Tab-separated table of C-alpha atoms and ligand atoms in Angstrom:
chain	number	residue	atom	x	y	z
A	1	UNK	CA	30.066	7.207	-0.494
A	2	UNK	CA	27.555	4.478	0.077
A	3	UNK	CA	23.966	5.326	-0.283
A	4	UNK	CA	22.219	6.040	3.419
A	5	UNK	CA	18.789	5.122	3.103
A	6	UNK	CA	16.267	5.604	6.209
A	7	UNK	CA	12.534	4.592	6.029
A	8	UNK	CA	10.182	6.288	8.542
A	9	UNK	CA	7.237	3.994	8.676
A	10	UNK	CA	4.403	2.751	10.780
A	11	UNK	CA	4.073	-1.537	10.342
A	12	UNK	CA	0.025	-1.793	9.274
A	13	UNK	CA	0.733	0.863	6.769
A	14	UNK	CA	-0.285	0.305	3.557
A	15	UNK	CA	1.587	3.392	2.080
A	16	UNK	CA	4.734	2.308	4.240
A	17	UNK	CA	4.619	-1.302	2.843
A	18	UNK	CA	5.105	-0.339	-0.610
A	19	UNK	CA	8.319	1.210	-0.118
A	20	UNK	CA	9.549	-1.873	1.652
A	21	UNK	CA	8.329	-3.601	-1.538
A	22	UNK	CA	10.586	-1.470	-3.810
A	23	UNK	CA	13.554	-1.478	-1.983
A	24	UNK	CA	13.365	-5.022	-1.417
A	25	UNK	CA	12.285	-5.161	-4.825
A	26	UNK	CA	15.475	-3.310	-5.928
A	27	UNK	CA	18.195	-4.994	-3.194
A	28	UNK	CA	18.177	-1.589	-1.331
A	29	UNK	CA	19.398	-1.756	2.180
A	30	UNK	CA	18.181	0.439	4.027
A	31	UNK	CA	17.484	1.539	8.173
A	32	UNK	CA	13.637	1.262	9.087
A	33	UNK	CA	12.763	3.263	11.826
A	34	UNK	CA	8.834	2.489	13.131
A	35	UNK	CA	6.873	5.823	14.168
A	36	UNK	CA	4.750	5.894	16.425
A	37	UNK	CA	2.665	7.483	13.964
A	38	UNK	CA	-0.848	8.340	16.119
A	39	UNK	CA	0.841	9.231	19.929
A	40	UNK	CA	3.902	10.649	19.792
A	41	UNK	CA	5.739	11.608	16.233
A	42	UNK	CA	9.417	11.367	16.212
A	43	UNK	CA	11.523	14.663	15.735
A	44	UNK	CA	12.545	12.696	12.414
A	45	UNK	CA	9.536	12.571	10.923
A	46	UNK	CA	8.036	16.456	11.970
A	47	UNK	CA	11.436	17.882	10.071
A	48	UNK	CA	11.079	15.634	7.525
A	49	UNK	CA	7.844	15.843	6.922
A	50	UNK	CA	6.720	18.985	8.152
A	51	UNK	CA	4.025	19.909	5.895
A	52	UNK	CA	1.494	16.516	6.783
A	53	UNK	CA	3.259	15.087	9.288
A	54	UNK	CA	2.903	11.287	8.057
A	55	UNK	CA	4.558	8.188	7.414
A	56	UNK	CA	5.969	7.181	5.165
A	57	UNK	CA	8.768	9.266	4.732
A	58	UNK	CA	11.822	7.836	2.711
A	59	UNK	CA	15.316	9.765	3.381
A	60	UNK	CA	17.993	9.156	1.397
A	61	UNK	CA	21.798	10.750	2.013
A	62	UNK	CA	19.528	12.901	4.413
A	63	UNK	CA	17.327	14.128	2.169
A	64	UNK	CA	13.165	13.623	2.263
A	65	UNK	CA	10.909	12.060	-0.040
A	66	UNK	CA	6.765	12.573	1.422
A	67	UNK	CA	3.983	10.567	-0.264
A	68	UNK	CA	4.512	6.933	-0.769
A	69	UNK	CA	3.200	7.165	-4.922
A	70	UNK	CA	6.657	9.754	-4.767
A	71	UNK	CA	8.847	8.148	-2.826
A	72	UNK	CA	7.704	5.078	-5.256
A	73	UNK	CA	8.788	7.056	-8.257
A	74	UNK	CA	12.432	8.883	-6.260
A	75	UNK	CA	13.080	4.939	-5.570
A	76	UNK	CA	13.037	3.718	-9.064
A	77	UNK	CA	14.451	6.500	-10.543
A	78	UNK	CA	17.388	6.296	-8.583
A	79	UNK	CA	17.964	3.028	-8.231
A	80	UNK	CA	16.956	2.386	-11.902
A	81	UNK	CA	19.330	-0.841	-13.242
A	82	UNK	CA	17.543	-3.268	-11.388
A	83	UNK	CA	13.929	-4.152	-11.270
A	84	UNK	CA	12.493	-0.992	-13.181
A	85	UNK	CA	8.871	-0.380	-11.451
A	86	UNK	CA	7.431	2.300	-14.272
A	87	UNK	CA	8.114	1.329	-18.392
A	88	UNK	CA	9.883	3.569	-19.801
A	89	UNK	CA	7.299	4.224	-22.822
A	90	UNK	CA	5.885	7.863	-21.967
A	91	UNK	CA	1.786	6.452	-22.110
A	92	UNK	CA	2.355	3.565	-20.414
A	93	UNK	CA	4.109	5.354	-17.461
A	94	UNK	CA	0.754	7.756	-17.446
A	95	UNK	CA	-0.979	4.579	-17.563
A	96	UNK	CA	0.662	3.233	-14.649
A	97	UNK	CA	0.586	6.541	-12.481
A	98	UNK	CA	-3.040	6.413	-13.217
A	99	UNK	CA	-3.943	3.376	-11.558
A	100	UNK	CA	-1.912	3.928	-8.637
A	101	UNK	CA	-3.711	7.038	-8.369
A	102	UNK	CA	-7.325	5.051	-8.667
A	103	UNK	CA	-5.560	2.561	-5.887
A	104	UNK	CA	-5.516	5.802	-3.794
A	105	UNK	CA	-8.354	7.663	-4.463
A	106	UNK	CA	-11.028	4.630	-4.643
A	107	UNK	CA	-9.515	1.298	-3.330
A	108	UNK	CA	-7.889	2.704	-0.304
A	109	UNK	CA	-11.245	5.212	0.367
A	110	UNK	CA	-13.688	2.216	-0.295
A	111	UNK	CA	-11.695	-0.494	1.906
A	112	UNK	CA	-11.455	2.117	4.912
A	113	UNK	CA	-15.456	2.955	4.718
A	114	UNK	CA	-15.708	-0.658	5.205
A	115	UNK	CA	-14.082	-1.057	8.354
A	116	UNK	CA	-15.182	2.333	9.569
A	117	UNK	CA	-19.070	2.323	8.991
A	118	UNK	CA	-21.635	0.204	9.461
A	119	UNK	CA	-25.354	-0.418	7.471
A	120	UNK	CA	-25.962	1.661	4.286
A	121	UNK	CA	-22.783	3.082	4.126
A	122	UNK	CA	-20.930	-0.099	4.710
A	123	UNK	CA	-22.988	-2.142	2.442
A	124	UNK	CA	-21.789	1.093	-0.534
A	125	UNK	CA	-18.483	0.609	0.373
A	126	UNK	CA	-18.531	-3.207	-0.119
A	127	UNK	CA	-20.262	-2.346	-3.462
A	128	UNK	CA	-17.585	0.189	-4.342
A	129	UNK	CA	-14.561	-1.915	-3.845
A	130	UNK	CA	-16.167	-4.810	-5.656
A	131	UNK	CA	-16.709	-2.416	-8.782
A	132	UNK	CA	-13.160	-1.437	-8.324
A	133	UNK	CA	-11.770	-4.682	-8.407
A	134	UNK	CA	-13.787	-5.706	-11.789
A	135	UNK	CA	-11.608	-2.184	-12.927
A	136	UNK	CA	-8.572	-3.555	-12.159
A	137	UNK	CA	-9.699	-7.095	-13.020
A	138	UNK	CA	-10.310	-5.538	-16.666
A	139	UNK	CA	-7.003	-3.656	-16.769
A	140	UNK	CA	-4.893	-7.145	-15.239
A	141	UNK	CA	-6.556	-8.685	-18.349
A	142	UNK	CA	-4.486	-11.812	-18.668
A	143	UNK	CA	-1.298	-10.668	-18.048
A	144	UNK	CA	0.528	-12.413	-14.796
A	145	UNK	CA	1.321	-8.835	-13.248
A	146	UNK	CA	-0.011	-5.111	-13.948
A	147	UNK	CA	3.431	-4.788	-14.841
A	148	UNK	CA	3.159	-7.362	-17.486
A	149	UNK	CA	5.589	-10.466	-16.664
A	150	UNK	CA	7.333	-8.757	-13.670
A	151	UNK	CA	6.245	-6.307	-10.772
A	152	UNK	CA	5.550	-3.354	-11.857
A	153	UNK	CA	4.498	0.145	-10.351
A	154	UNK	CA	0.701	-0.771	-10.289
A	155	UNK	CA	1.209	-4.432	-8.427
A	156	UNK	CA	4.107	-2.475	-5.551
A	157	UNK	CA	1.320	0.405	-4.717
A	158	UNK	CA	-1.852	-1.900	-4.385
A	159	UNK	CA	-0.888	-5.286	-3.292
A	160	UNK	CA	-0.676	-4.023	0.413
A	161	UNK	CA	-4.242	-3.318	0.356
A	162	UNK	CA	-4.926	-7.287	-0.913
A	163	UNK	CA	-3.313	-7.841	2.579
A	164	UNK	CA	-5.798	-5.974	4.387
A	165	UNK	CA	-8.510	-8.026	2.520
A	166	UNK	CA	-8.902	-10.336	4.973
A	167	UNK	CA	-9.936	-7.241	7.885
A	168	UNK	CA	-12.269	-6.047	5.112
A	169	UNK	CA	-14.039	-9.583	4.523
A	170	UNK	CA	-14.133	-9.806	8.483
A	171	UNK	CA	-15.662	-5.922	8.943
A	172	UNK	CA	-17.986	-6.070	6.128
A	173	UNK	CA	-18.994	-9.860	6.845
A	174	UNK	CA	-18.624	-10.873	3.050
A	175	UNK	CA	-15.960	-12.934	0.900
A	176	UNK	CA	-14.099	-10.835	-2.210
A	177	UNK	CA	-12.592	-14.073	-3.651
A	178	UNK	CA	-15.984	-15.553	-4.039
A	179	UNK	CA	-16.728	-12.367	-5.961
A	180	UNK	CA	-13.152	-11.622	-7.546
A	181	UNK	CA	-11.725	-14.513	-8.230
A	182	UNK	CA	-9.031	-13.499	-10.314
A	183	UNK	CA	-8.327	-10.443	-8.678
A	184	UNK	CA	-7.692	-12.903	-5.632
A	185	UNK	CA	-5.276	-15.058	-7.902
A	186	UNK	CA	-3.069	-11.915	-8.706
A	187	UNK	CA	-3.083	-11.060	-5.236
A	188	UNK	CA	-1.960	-15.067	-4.574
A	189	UNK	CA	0.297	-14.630	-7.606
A	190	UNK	CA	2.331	-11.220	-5.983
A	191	UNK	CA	2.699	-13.069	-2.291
A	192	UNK	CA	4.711	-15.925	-3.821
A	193	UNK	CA	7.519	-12.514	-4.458
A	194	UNK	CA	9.931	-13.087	-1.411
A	195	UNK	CA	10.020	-9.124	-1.750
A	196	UNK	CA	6.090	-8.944	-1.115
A	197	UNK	CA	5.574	-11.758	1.383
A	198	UNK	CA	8.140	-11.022	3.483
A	199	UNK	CA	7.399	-7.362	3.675
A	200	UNK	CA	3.959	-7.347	4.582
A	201	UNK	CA	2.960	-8.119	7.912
A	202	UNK	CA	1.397	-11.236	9.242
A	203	UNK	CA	-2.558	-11.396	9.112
A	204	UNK	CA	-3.047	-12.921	12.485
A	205	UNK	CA	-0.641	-9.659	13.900
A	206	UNK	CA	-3.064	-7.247	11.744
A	207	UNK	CA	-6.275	-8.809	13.514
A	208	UNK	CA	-5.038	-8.791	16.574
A	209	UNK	CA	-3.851	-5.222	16.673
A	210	UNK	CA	-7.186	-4.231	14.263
A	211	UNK	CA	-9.279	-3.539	17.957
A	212	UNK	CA	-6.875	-1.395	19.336
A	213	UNK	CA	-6.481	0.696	15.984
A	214	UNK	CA	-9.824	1.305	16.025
A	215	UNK	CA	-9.484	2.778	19.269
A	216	UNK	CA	-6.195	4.911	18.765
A	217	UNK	CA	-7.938	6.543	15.485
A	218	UNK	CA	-11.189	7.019	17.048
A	219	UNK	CA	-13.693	4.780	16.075
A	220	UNK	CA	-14.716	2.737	19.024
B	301	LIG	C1	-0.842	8.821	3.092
B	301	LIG	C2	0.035	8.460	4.278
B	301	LIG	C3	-0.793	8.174	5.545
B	301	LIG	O1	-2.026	8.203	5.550
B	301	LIG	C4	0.977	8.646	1.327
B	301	LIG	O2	2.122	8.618	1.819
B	301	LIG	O3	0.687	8.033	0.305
B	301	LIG	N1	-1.003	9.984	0.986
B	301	LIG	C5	-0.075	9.549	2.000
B	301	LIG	N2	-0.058	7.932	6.669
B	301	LIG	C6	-0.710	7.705	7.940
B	301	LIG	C7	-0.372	6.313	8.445
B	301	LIG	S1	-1.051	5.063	7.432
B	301	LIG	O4	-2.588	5.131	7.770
B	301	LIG	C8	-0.144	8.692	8.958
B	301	LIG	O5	1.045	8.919	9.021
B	301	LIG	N3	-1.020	9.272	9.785
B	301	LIG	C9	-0.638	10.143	10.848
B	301	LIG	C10	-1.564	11.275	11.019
B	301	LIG	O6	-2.611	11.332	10.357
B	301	LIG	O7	-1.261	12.129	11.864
């Protein structure tokens, strides 16, 4: 039986994108269903999802995978003879999940208070992503990829959020390749990936919707 693989996503989402990555990444074809993730939430994604209720949710032969870092992990696992995403040494895997978790619990947090808040607390956030970059700047080191020569786990989960730099340099009213230029260059480096560039969206389509998400999560 061929493999039936649905993706419930939402097209600005950064956690959505990386799956796209992966299974584009891995040759996975697969159904992608767009959720109309802040009005009205599919049936779909309440059953499958039922305990937060968000995208992404990755369903494969009917079953669920919630939380994009786990859905990350299902994908390689399963689909594991092509384009492996975590090495298969035991500390480097930890090393690996660890940064994707610092992608979620700092980059993600620091890039949102940007857009979100104004004075002080914008000008912390700024500060905060900058210090994360020279993080990941240190762990990049000079290797091509945080993966080493190929993609790896690290590069799938954060290189959405380098495409949301751009609405970050506009909000906070600063430039983070003028500050991290070699951060910048991996970022450069990943969108040359057919699997990266032609899964994220379009800048000009993330500006121009950036006013009205604003809106439909409450800000202005
Ligand atoms: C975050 C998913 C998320 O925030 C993951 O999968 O990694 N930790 C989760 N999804 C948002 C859309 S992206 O901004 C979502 O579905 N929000 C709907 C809601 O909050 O009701």
């Amino acid at each position: 039986m061929a493999d039936e693989v649905v993706l419930l996503g939402f097209w600005p989402s950064t956690y959505a994108l990386r799956l796209r990555i992966a299974l584009a990444e891995k040759g996975i074809k697969y159904e992608y269903k767009e959720e109309d993730v802040y009005n009205i939430k599919s049936q779909l994604l309440l059953e499958s999802n039922p305990v937060h209720k968000k995208i992404p949710v990755l369903i494969h032969n009917g079953k669920p995978v919630n939380e994009s870092l786990i859905a990350l992990q299902y994908i390689d696992e399963t689909w594991n003879d092509k384009a492996p995403l975590l090495p298969s040494d035991p500390y480097l895997r930890s090393q690996a999940r660890f940064w994707a978790d610092f992608v979620d619990n700092k980059v993600a947090v620091f890039g949102r208070k940007i857009w979100m808040t104004k004075g002080d607390e914008q000008e912390e956030a700024k500060k905060g992503l900058l210090d994360c970059l020279e993080l990941l700047e240190g762990e990049l080191g000079e290797k091509p990829y945080f993966g080493g020569e190929a993609l790896g786990f690290v590069d799938v989960a954060l290189v959405p959020f380098y495409n949301w730099f751009s609405m970050y340099e506009k909000f906070g009213n600063f430039s983070i390749e003028a500050e991290r230029p070699q951060f910048v260059a991996w970022g450069k480096r990943c969108m040359l990936k057919e699997s990266v560039s032609k899964s994220l969206p379009d800048q000009q389509k993330l500006y121009d919707f950036f006013p009205q998400y604003k809106r439909i999560i409450g800000i202005e």
